[in-house]
Short mmCIF file of C-alpha atoms in Angstrom, two decimals:
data_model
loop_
_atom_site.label_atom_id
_atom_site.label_comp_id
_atom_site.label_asym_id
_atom_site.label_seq_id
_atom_site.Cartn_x
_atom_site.Cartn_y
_atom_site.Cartn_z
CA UNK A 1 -139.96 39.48 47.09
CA UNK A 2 -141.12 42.76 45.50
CA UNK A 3 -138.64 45.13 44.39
CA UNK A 4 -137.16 48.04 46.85
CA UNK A 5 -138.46 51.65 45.67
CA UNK A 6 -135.79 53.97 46.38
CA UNK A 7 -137.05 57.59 46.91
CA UNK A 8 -136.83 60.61 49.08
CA UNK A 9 -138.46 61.76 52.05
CA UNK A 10 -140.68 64.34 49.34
CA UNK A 11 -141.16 61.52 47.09
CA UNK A 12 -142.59 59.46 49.50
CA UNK A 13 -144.89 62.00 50.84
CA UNK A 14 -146.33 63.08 47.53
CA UNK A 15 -147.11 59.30 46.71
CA UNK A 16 -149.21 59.29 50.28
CA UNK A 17 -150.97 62.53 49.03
CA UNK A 18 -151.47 60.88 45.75
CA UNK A 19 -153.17 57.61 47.34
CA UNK A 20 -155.40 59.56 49.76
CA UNK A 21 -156.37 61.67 46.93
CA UNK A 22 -157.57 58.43 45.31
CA UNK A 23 -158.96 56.76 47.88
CA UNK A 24 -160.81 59.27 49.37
CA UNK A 25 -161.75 61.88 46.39
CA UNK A 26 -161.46 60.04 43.34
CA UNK A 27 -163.16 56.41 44.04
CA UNK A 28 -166.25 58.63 45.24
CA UNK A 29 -166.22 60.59 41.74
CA UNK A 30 -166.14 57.86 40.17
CA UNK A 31 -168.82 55.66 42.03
CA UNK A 32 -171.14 58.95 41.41
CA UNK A 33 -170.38 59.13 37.86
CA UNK A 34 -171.69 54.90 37.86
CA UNK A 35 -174.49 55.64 39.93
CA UNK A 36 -175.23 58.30 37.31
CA UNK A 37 -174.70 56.37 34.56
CA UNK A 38 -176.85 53.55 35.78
CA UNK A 39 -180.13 55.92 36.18
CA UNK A 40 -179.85 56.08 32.33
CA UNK A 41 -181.37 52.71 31.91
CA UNK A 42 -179.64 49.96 29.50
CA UNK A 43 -176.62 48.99 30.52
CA UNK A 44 -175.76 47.12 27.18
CA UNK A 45 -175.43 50.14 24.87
CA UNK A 46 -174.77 53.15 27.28
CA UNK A 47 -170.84 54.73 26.62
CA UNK A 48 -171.25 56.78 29.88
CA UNK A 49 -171.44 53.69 31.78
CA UNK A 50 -168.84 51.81 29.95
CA UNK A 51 -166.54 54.88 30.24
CA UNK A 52 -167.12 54.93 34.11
CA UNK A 53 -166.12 51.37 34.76
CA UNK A 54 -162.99 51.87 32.19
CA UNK A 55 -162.33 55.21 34.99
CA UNK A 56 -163.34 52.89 37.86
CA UNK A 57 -160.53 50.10 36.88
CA UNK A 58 -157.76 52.83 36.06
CA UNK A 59 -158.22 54.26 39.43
CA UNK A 60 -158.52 51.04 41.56
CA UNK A 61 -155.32 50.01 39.44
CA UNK A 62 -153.21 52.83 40.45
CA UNK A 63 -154.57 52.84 44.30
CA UNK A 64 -152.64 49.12 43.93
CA UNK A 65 -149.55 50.61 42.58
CA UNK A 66 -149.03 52.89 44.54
CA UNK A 67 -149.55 51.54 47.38
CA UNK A 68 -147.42 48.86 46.34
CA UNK A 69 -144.55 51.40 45.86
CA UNK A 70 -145.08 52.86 49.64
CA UNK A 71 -144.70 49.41 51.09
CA UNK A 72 -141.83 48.54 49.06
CA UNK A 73 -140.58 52.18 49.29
CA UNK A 74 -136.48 52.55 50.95
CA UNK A 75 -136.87 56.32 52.22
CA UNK A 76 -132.69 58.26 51.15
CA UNK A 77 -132.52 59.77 54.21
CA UNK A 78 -130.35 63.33 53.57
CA UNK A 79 -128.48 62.44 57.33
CA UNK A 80 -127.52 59.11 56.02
CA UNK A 81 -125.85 60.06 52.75
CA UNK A 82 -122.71 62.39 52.43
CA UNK A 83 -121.21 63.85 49.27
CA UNK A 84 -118.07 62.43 48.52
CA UNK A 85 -119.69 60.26 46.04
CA UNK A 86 -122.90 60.53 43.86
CA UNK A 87 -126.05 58.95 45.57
CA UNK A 88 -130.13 59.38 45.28
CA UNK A 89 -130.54 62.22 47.08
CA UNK A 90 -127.78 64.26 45.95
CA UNK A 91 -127.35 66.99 43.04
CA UNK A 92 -124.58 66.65 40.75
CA UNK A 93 -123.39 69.30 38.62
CA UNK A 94 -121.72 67.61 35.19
CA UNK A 95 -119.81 69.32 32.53
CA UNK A 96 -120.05 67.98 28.80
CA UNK A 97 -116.47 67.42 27.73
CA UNK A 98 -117.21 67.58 24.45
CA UNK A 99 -119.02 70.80 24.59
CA UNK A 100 -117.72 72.35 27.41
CA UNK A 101 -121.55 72.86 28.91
CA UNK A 102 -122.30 72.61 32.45
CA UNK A 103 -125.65 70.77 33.47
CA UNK A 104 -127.23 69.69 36.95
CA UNK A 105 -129.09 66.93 38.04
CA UNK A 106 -131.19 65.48 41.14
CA UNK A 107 -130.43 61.73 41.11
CA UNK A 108 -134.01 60.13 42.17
CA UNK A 109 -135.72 56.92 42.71
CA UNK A 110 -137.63 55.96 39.85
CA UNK A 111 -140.81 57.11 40.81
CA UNK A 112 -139.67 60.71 41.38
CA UNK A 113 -138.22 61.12 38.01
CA UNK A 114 -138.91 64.57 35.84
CA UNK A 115 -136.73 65.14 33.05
CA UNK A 116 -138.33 68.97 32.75
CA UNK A 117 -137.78 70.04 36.71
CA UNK A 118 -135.14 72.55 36.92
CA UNK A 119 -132.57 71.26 38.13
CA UNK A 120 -133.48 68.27 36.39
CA UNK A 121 -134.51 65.26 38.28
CA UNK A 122 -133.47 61.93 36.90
CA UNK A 123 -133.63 57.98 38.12
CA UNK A 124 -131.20 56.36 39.79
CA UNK A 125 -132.36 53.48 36.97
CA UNK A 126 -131.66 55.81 34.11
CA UNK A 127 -128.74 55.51 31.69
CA UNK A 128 -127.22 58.78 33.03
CA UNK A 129 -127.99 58.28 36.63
CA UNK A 130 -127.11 54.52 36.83
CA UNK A 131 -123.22 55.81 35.34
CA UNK A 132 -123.38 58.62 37.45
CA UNK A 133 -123.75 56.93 40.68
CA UNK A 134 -120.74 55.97 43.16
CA UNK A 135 -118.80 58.27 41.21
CA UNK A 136 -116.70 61.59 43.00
CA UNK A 137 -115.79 65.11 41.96
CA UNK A 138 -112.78 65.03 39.25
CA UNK A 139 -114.12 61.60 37.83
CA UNK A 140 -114.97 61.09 33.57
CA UNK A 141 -117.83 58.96 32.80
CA UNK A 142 -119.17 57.95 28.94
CA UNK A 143 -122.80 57.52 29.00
CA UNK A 144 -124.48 55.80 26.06
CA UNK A 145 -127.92 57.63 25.20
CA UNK A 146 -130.18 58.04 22.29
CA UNK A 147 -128.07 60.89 20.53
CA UNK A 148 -124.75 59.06 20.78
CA UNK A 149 -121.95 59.21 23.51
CA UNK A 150 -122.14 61.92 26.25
CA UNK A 151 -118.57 62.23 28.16
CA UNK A 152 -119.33 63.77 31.30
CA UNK A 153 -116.59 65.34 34.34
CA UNK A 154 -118.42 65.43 37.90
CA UNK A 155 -118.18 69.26 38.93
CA UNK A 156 -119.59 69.22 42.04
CA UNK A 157 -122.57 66.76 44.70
CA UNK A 158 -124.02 68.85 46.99
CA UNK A 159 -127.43 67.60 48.88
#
């Protein structure tokens, strides 16, 4: 059995948009750009053709991914989740112990993820959001990442 895909409501709808986008706009770009390519003759030595089938795969290969994700996808509904502990869904507002700095985070499904939103939104499969889950307000958790040790206190989980 495939693997569930948690994600949001929004996450699920932008990977819909994203599929119809390449079934119905993309695949036809592409098959123009090979019938295009074809009408320049030899097929053995032409790089527009060869670049248009490399196109045609990548696209065709993410139409199978995602919809892969939709089917498997486990929709966080905001009605079914409440705040007393950290969930997918929720923000959570974390101050550095260390450093005394206050940061805030969307904990996603996987496919949701970006590091560079503000607030931040980061997988439920992460380092930081797999330590951060189940957890409540007033809790301490270590988190082991790339720069070292990161000692979080959960401020506040609002949805």
């Amino acid at each position: 059995m495939a693997d569930v895909v948690l994600m949001t409501q929004e996450g699920y709808d932008k990977l819909e948009a994203e599929r119809d986008e390449l079934v119905s706009v993309r695949r036809k770009e592409v098959s123009e750009k090979l019938k295009e390519a074809r009408s320049y003759g030899d097929l053995s030595e032409n790089a527009e053709y060869d670049a248009a089938k490399e196109e045609q795969a990548e696209v065709e290969e993410r139409i199978l991914k995602v919809e892969q994700m939709l089917r498997n996808a486990k929709i966080i509904s905001e009605n079914e989740i409440t705040v007393d502990r950290v969930n997918v869904g929720l923000t959570v507002t974390v101050k550095n112990v260390e450093s005394g700095e206050e940061d805030k985070f969307i904990i996603v499904g996987s496919t949701e993820s970006d590091p560079f939103a503000e607030p931040a939104k980061i997988s439920n499969e992460s380092e930081v959001g797999k330590n951060l889950l189940d957890k409540q307000v007033g809790d301490r958790v270590e988190i082991l990442v790339p720069d070292g040790m990161i000692h979080y206190e959960i401020i506040s989980i609002e949805k």
